[in-house]
Every structure is written in C-alpha cells, then in structure tokens.
Amino acid sequence: MQKPSVEPLKIGIGQIPIVMGNKRENIQTITNIIISAGQQHCDLIILPECSLTGWLSEAARRDAEPVPGPFSDTLGQFARQYHMAIVVGLEEREGQNIYNTALLIDRQGNIVSKHRKINELDIALQLYTRGEALKVVDFEGRKVALDICADSWTPHLTESLYLMGAQIIFSPCAWACEPGQEAKNAAWISQQYQARTTAKALYIVSANSIGAVTEGVWQGRILHGESQVFGPDGEKMLHGPVNEAGLLLVHLPA
C-alpha cells in the first residue's frame, strides 16, 4: 500500500511579548500574531509557554482555564478560519490543580494533543502540578509530540519521545536570564537542543517569549526571545532575534 504523501510545513513561530498577570493584553497579542500567520498562509503557528499570564505568575490562580475552555475554543475558531494548526502554551485548571500545559489544535479546530510539563523547576511546584505522561500523535502524515521548555533539555524525555516515533517536537518556552546574559543563555540552550537532535531524525521547534519578569523568584530577569529550531543531526535551522518580537518563519521539508 502506498504511503500518504507528506507535504512541506510552513511554520510560524510567534515570538511575542507576554505581560505577566495581564491575560487580556496577552490574548490580544496572541490574536494579532495568529492573524498575521494566517494571512501568510502558515500551516502551523507555535506560541510560547504560559501565554495567558506568564510563567510563574500568581495570576494563574485566577486566570487559568479548563481545557477545553474559552481560550482553547477561540484558538479552535482561528484554526478553522485560517486552516492552520496551532501549538500554544497555557495555564490549565483541572479541579484544584493548575498545570503548565501545551496544546496542539489541528486545522479543523480539534485539540489533538495535550502535554503537561514534566521537568518543572522545584520553585514552580508551589503553583503548578507536575505532568506525568508523554504522547506522540499523527499529524498530517508525521509523528509529532509536545513538550515544554526544560522538558527538551532532559535527555531521557526526548529519548523516550524519539523511541515512541516522534519526528517533530513542538516546544513552547519561557526561558529567561539576567540582563546582559542573553548570548550566554541562548548558547547554552542551543547546546541542549543540538545534543537532543544529533544523530536522530528529529526536529525540535521552540517558541520563546520576550519581556520582563516582574514577579516571583525570577523577578528582574528578562525573557529574551531567540526562539530556535533544530533539525536532524543537530542542524540549527533558525535562531530568532534577541529581545525582539515578531513572526518567524521556518520550512520543514517533506
């Protein structure tokens, strides 16, 4: 039996500012970048980690949403309107727990995968409940998985996804550093991605936010963008600008 053809993927990376604690402004920013990606006929857009209130914002206790819920429903409407898949990081509420969650929404607006961050820092466990499960799903002829930020830097997690058949890992991120340390931090992150993808037929596509960390234990640090894409054998395919918002584009071959 002939295998179904796989088309190249035009991916938009939404390197956007996330304002801690300001859900309304963040949703408007997300809306604008999705519209931009749709108008440029992207097949998929990926958005950063904790895009509703910002990573480790206490506002998540108030603003986290169920999945499915109003925010994911809105994203589903955009996915259908632009015939474009969406990967997004958000704060999810289930019962008394808040999870640092990523979703993959297909072009028909369906949630086809959900991942809850596993490698969460100890300081974040005061707010988020740690995830447990890994998942690989079929997406338009490819095997894809979600992780979140530091999950990608954990060798056994990436290795597990690879052994489960993952060909692409989409990774919403919120990495930050002290002002002036952006280049050093980005270089370290590149090393992690390169180590995870070297000698594997595997892509990692990350989207990082920009902006100031204005609360919590990381107050004073900055989210500096520099979203990155790595391909098989550790090839760097994209390195976004530092401290600059915008829609970045990358093409994954068939």
mmCIF file of C-alpha atoms in Angstrom:
data_model
loop_
_atom_site.group_PDB
_atom_site.id
_atom_site.type_symbol
_atom_site.label_atom_id
_atom_site.label_comp_id
_atom_site.label_asym_id
_atom_site.label_seq_id
_atom_site.Cartn_x
_atom_site.Cartn_y
_atom_site.Cartn_z
ATOM 1 C CA MET A 1 0.000 0.000 0.000
ATOM 2 C CA GLN A 2 1.345 3.413 -0.953
ATOM 3 C CA LYS A 3 2.058 5.699 1.980
ATOM 4 C CA PRO A 4 0.177 9.022 2.050
ATOM 5 C CA SER A 5 2.226 11.911 0.731
ATOM 6 C CA VAL A 6 3.702 14.323 3.248
ATOM 7 C CA GLU A 7 3.793 17.990 2.312
ATOM 8 C CA PRO A 8 6.392 20.509 3.491
ATOM 9 C CA LEU A 9 5.311 22.501 6.548
ATOM 10 C CA LYS A 10 5.463 26.279 6.703
ATOM 11 C CA ILE A 11 5.725 27.020 10.410
ATOM 12 C CA GLY A 12 5.233 30.384 12.065
ATOM 13 C CA ILE A 13 6.915 30.987 15.410
ATOM 14 C CA GLY A 14 5.162 33.616 17.483
ATOM 15 C CA GLN A 15 7.989 35.278 19.405
ATOM 16 C CA ILE A 16 5.705 37.591 21.330
ATOM 17 C CA PRO A 17 5.757 39.728 24.476
ATOM 18 C CA ILE A 18 3.975 38.154 27.430
ATOM 19 C CA VAL A 19 2.936 40.633 30.116
ATOM 20 C CA MET A 20 2.882 38.906 33.495
ATOM 21 C CA GLY A 21 -0.563 38.886 35.046
ATOM 22 C CA ASN A 22 -2.313 40.607 32.120
ATOM 23 C CA LYS A 23 -4.457 37.945 30.484
ATOM 24 C CA ARG A 24 -6.475 40.371 28.374
ATOM 25 C CA GLU A 25 -3.421 42.010 26.796
ATOM 26 C CA ASN A 26 -1.742 38.663 26.201
ATOM 27 C CA ILE A 27 -4.793 37.247 24.425
ATOM 28 C CA GLN A 28 -4.884 40.311 22.170
ATOM 29 C CA THR A 29 -1.194 39.833 21.345
ATOM 30 C CA ILE A 30 -1.820 36.159 20.583
ATOM 31 C CA THR A 31 -4.790 37.071 18.389
ATOM 32 C CA ASN A 32 -2.709 39.535 16.376
ATOM 33 C CA ILE A 33 0.155 37.108 15.719
ATOM 34 C CA ILE A 34 -2.244 34.300 14.757
ATOM 35 C CA ILE A 35 -3.940 36.580 12.235
ATOM 36 C CA SER A 36 -0.536 37.533 10.824
ATOM 37 C CA ALA A 37 0.461 33.872 10.485
ATOM 38 C CA GLY A 38 -2.861 33.033 8.868
ATOM 39 C CA GLN A 39 -2.509 35.844 6.349
ATOM 40 C CA GLN A 40 0.934 34.484 5.455
ATOM 41 C CA HIS A 41 -0.578 31.031 4.890
ATOM 42 C CA CYS A 42 1.343 29.212 7.587
ATOM 43 C CA ASP A 43 0.469 25.568 8.069
ATOM 44 C CA LEU A 44 1.077 25.841 11.821
ATOM 45 C CA ILE A 45 1.949 28.504 14.367
ATOM 46 C CA ILE A 46 3.639 27.798 17.690
ATOM 47 C CA LEU A 47 3.285 30.189 20.636
ATOM 48 C CA PRO A 48 5.239 30.415 23.922
ATOM 49 C CA GLU A 49 4.815 28.752 27.309
ATOM 50 C CA CYS A 50 2.243 30.063 29.824
ATOM 51 C CA SER A 51 0.921 32.571 27.324
ATOM 52 C CA LEU A 52 -2.124 33.628 29.359
ATOM 53 C CA THR A 53 -0.401 35.126 32.409
ATOM 54 C CA GLY A 54 3.330 34.384 32.110
ATOM 55 C CA TRP A 55 5.394 31.629 33.700
ATOM 56 C CA LEU A 56 5.027 31.507 37.480
ATOM 57 C CA SER A 57 2.626 34.434 37.668
ATOM 58 C CA GLU A 58 0.314 34.258 40.666
ATOM 59 C CA ALA A 59 -2.432 35.468 38.325
ATOM 60 C CA ALA A 60 -2.664 31.881 37.093
ATOM 61 C CA ARG A 61 -4.580 31.064 40.281
ATOM 62 C CA ARG A 62 -7.292 33.386 38.982
ATOM 63 C CA ASP A 63 -6.926 33.143 35.212
ATOM 64 C CA ALA A 64 -6.048 29.518 34.433
ATOM 65 C CA GLU A 65 -8.677 27.871 32.236
ATOM 66 C CA PRO A 66 -10.068 24.381 31.759
ATOM 67 C CA VAL A 67 -9.242 22.505 28.574
ATOM 68 C CA PRO A 68 -11.373 22.645 26.575
ATOM 69 C CA GLY A 69 -12.379 26.133 27.647
ATOM 70 C CA PRO A 70 -12.952 29.662 26.319
ATOM 71 C CA PHE A 71 -9.324 30.251 25.247
ATOM 72 C CA SER A 72 -8.856 26.917 23.509
ATOM 73 C CA ASP A 73 -12.279 27.306 21.851
ATOM 74 C CA THR A 74 -11.213 30.685 20.457
ATOM 75 C CA LEU A 75 -7.992 29.189 19.129
ATOM 76 C CA GLY A 76 -10.021 26.425 17.502
ATOM 77 C CA GLN A 77 -12.081 29.046 15.685
ATOM 78 C CA PHE A 78 -8.903 30.691 14.370
ATOM 79 C CA ALA A 79 -7.541 27.304 13.294
ATOM 80 C CA ARG A 80 -10.659 26.666 11.229
ATOM 81 C CA GLN A 81 -10.758 30.201 9.833
ATOM 82 C CA TYR A 82 -7.167 30.114 8.578
ATOM 83 C CA HIS A 83 -6.899 26.353 8.002
ATOM 84 C CA MET A 84 -3.818 26.481 10.237
ATOM 85 C CA ALA A 85 -2.796 24.306 13.174
ATOM 86 C CA ILE A 86 -1.859 25.981 16.472
ATOM 87 C CA VAL A 87 0.528 24.948 19.245
ATOM 88 C CA VAL A 88 0.188 27.020 22.403
ATOM 89 C CA GLY A 89 1.343 27.003 25.996
ATOM 90 C CA LEU A 90 -1.241 27.987 28.597
ATOM 91 C CA GLU A 91 -2.154 27.705 32.246
ATOM 92 C CA GLU A 92 -4.706 24.899 32.639
ATOM 93 C CA ARG A 93 -7.051 24.404 35.584
ATOM 94 C CA GLU A 94 -8.389 20.981 36.491
ATOM 95 C CA GLY A 95 -10.103 20.778 39.846
ATOM 96 C CA GLN A 96 -7.778 22.308 42.438
ATOM 97 C CA ASN A 97 -4.687 21.836 40.270
ATOM 98 C CA ILE A 98 -3.008 24.228 37.851
ATOM 99 C CA TYR A 99 -0.893 22.737 35.084
ATOM 100 C CA ASN A 100 1.696 24.254 32.767
ATOM 101 C CA THR A 101 0.161 22.846 29.593
ATOM 102 C CA ALA A 102 0.726 22.779 25.833
ATOM 103 C CA LEU A 103 -1.936 22.040 23.228
ATOM 104 C CA LEU A 104 -1.862 21.037 19.579
ATOM 105 C CA ILE A 105 -5.001 22.166 17.768
ATOM 106 C CA ASP A 106 -5.425 20.881 14.214
ATOM 107 C CA ARG A 107 -6.685 22.801 11.186
ATOM 108 C CA GLN A 108 -10.257 21.711 11.937
ATOM 109 C CA GLY A 109 -10.072 23.241 15.410
ATOM 110 C CA ASN A 110 -9.785 19.961 17.310
ATOM 111 C CA ILE A 111 -7.444 19.501 20.278
ATOM 112 C CA VAL A 112 -5.413 16.511 19.095
ATOM 113 C CA SER A 113 -2.720 16.515 21.787
ATOM 114 C CA LYS A 114 -2.190 17.896 25.288
ATOM 115 C CA HIS A 115 1.025 17.834 27.311
ATOM 116 C CA ARG A 116 1.564 18.908 30.909
ATOM 117 C CA LYS A 117 5.120 19.987 31.706
ATOM 118 C CA ILE A 118 7.093 17.253 33.435
ATOM 119 C CA ASN A 119 10.513 18.803 34.080
ATOM 120 C CA GLU A 120 9.160 21.727 36.099
ATOM 121 C CA LEU A 121 11.599 23.523 38.364
ATOM 122 C CA ASP A 122 11.126 22.907 42.079
ATOM 123 C CA ILE A 123 10.395 26.596 42.641
ATOM 124 C CA ALA A 124 7.427 26.316 40.268
ATOM 125 C CA LEU A 125 5.770 23.421 42.073
ATOM 126 C CA GLN A 126 4.238 25.871 44.550
ATOM 127 C CA LEU A 127 1.969 26.868 41.656
ATOM 128 C CA TYR A 128 1.930 24.108 39.053
ATOM 129 C CA THR A 129 1.240 20.409 39.390
ATOM 130 C CA ARG A 130 3.815 18.334 37.545
ATOM 131 C CA GLY A 131 2.694 16.398 34.480
ATOM 132 C CA GLU A 132 3.375 12.708 34.027
ATOM 133 C CA ALA A 133 2.603 11.362 30.554
ATOM 134 C CA LEU A 134 4.318 11.655 27.177
ATOM 135 C CA LYS A 135 2.332 11.378 23.971
ATOM 136 C CA VAL A 136 3.070 11.073 20.259
ATOM 137 C CA VAL A 137 0.276 11.680 17.739
ATOM 138 C CA ASP A 138 -0.214 11.535 13.986
ATOM 139 C CA PHE A 139 -0.339 14.956 12.391
ATOM 140 C CA GLU A 140 -0.676 15.246 8.621
ATOM 141 C CA GLY A 141 1.495 12.232 7.918
ATOM 142 C CA ARG A 142 4.069 12.948 10.605
ATOM 143 C CA LYS A 143 4.548 11.729 14.167
ATOM 144 C CA VAL A 144 4.637 14.766 16.437
ATOM 145 C CA ALA A 145 4.930 15.414 20.152
ATOM 146 C CA LEU A 146 4.672 18.322 22.540
ATOM 147 C CA ASP A 147 6.969 19.233 25.376
ATOM 148 C CA ILE A 148 7.526 22.463 27.279
ATOM 149 C CA CYS A 149 10.801 24.359 27.667
ATOM 150 C CA ALA A 150 13.073 22.411 30.054
ATOM 151 C CA ASP A 151 11.432 19.127 29.050
ATOM 152 C CA SER A 152 13.537 19.325 25.870
ATOM 153 C CA TRP A 153 16.730 19.648 27.889
ATOM 154 C CA THR A 154 16.064 16.399 29.738
ATOM 155 C CA PRO A 155 17.772 13.591 27.800
ATOM 156 C CA HIS A 156 15.515 10.748 28.895
ATOM 157 C CA LEU A 157 12.322 12.629 27.984
ATOM 158 C CA THR A 158 13.488 13.465 24.472
ATOM 159 C CA GLU A 159 14.892 9.967 24.043
ATOM 160 C CA SER A 160 11.547 8.498 25.106
ATOM 161 C CA LEU A 161 9.669 10.602 22.554
ATOM 162 C CA TYR A 162 12.142 9.586 19.863
ATOM 163 C CA LEU A 163 11.696 5.910 20.714
ATOM 164 C CA MET A 164 7.921 6.435 20.603
ATOM 165 C CA GLY A 165 8.364 7.513 16.990
ATOM 166 C CA ALA A 166 8.321 11.311 17.263
ATOM 167 C CA GLN A 167 9.680 13.125 14.218
ATOM 168 C CA ILE A 168 8.920 16.673 15.388
ATOM 169 C CA ILE A 169 8.786 18.033 18.941
ATOM 170 C CA PHE A 170 6.994 21.364 19.358
ATOM 171 C CA SER A 171 8.197 23.144 22.484
ATOM 172 C CA PRO A 172 6.562 26.316 23.870
ATOM 173 C CA CYS A 173 9.156 28.051 26.071
ATOM 174 C CA ALA A 174 9.711 30.822 28.610
ATOM 175 C CA TRP A 175 13.443 30.867 29.206
ATOM 176 C CA ALA A 176 14.885 33.903 30.925
ATOM 177 C CA CYS A 177 18.179 35.269 32.209
ATOM 178 C CA GLU A 178 19.758 38.231 33.947
ATOM 179 C CA PRO A 179 20.074 41.305 31.697
ATOM 180 C CA GLY A 180 23.308 41.143 29.752
ATOM 181 C CA GLN A 181 23.456 37.335 29.836
ATOM 182 C CA GLU A 182 21.283 36.734 26.768
ATOM 183 C CA ALA A 183 24.048 35.437 24.487
ATOM 184 C CA LYS A 184 25.372 33.055 27.131
ATOM 185 C CA ASN A 185 21.899 31.708 27.899
ATOM 186 C CA ALA A 186 20.982 31.264 24.233
ATOM 187 C CA ALA A 187 24.245 29.423 23.572
ATOM 188 C CA TRP A 188 23.550 27.015 26.435
ATOM 189 C CA ILE A 189 20.043 26.362 25.114
ATOM 190 C CA SER A 190 21.427 25.741 21.623
ATOM 191 C CA GLN A 191 23.790 23.160 23.086
ATOM 192 C CA GLN A 192 20.871 21.347 24.713
ATOM 193 C CA TYR A 193 18.836 21.240 21.521
ATOM 194 C CA GLN A 194 21.823 20.178 19.460
ATOM 195 C CA ALA A 195 22.588 17.371 21.893
ATOM 196 C CA ARG A 196 18.985 16.146 21.767
ATOM 197 C CA THR A 197 18.745 16.135 17.951
ATOM 198 C CA THR A 198 22.234 14.953 16.990
ATOM 199 C CA ALA A 199 22.194 11.578 15.218
ATOM 200 C CA LYS A 200 18.385 11.465 15.328
ATOM 201 C CA ALA A 201 15.866 12.043 12.551
ATOM 202 C CA LEU A 202 14.153 14.559 14.820
ATOM 203 C CA TYR A 203 13.184 18.230 14.727
ATOM 204 C CA ILE A 204 12.716 20.476 17.765
ATOM 205 C CA VAL A 205 10.740 23.671 17.155
ATOM 206 C CA SER A 206 10.692 26.138 20.049
ATOM 207 C CA ALA A 207 8.944 29.459 20.615
ATOM 208 C CA ASN A 208 10.178 31.757 23.375
ATOM 209 C CA SER A 209 8.550 34.950 24.610
ATOM 210 C CA ILE A 210 10.075 38.345 25.302
ATOM 211 C CA GLY A 211 9.550 40.784 28.149
ATOM 212 C CA ALA A 212 10.333 41.438 31.780
ATOM 213 C CA VAL A 213 9.815 39.002 34.635
ATOM 214 C CA THR A 214 8.024 41.302 37.076
ATOM 215 C CA GLU A 215 7.132 38.963 39.936
ATOM 216 C CA GLY A 216 8.265 35.849 41.729
ATOM 217 C CA VAL A 217 11.709 34.400 42.356
ATOM 218 C CA TRP A 218 12.916 35.359 38.865
ATOM 219 C CA GLN A 219 11.854 38.991 39.171
ATOM 220 C CA GLY A 220 14.347 41.209 37.361
ATOM 221 C CA ARG A 221 15.215 38.647 34.702
ATOM 222 C CA ILE A 222 14.206 39.046 31.070
ATOM 223 C CA LEU A 223 12.619 36.728 28.555
ATOM 224 C CA HIS A 224 14.842 37.370 25.555
ATOM 225 C CA GLY A 225 13.299 35.554 22.602
ATOM 226 C CA GLU A 226 15.921 33.788 20.461
ATOM 227 C CA SER A 227 13.457 31.033 19.571
ATOM 228 C CA GLN A 228 15.281 28.141 17.934
ATOM 229 C CA VAL A 229 14.668 25.304 15.502
ATOM 230 C CA PHE A 230 16.973 22.307 15.205
ATOM 231 C CA GLY A 231 16.780 19.511 12.676
ATOM 232 C CA PRO A 232 18.208 16.040 12.245
ATOM 233 C CA ASP A 233 21.877 15.598 13.117
ATOM 234 C CA GLY A 234 21.873 18.761 15.204
ATOM 235 C CA GLU A 235 21.461 21.220 12.338
ATOM 236 C CA LYS A 236 20.341 24.679 13.520
ATOM 237 C CA MET A 237 17.655 25.862 11.112
ATOM 238 C CA LEU A 238 16.558 29.064 12.849
ATOM 239 C CA HIS A 239 17.729 31.338 15.660
ATOM 240 C CA GLY A 240 15.383 34.218 16.363
ATOM 241 C CA PRO A 241 16.448 37.754 17.244
ATOM 242 C CA VAL A 242 17.220 38.787 20.805
ATOM 243 C CA ASN A 243 14.642 40.872 22.689
ATOM 244 C CA GLU A 244 12.597 41.445 19.541
ATOM 245 C CA ALA A 245 9.002 40.440 18.883
ATOM 246 C CA GLY A 246 7.773 39.121 15.577
ATOM 247 C CA LEU A 247 6.584 36.232 13.466
ATOM 248 C CA LEU A 248 9.494 33.992 12.488
ATOM 249 C CA LEU A 249 9.137 31.552 9.604
ATOM 250 C CA VAL A 250 10.759 28.181 9.018
ATOM 251 C CA HIS A 251 10.038 25.495 6.447
ATOM 252 C CA LEU A 252 10.293 21.818 7.325
ATOM 253 C CA PRO A 253 10.806 19.632 4.253
ATOM 254 C CA ALA A 254 8.505 16.812 3.229
#
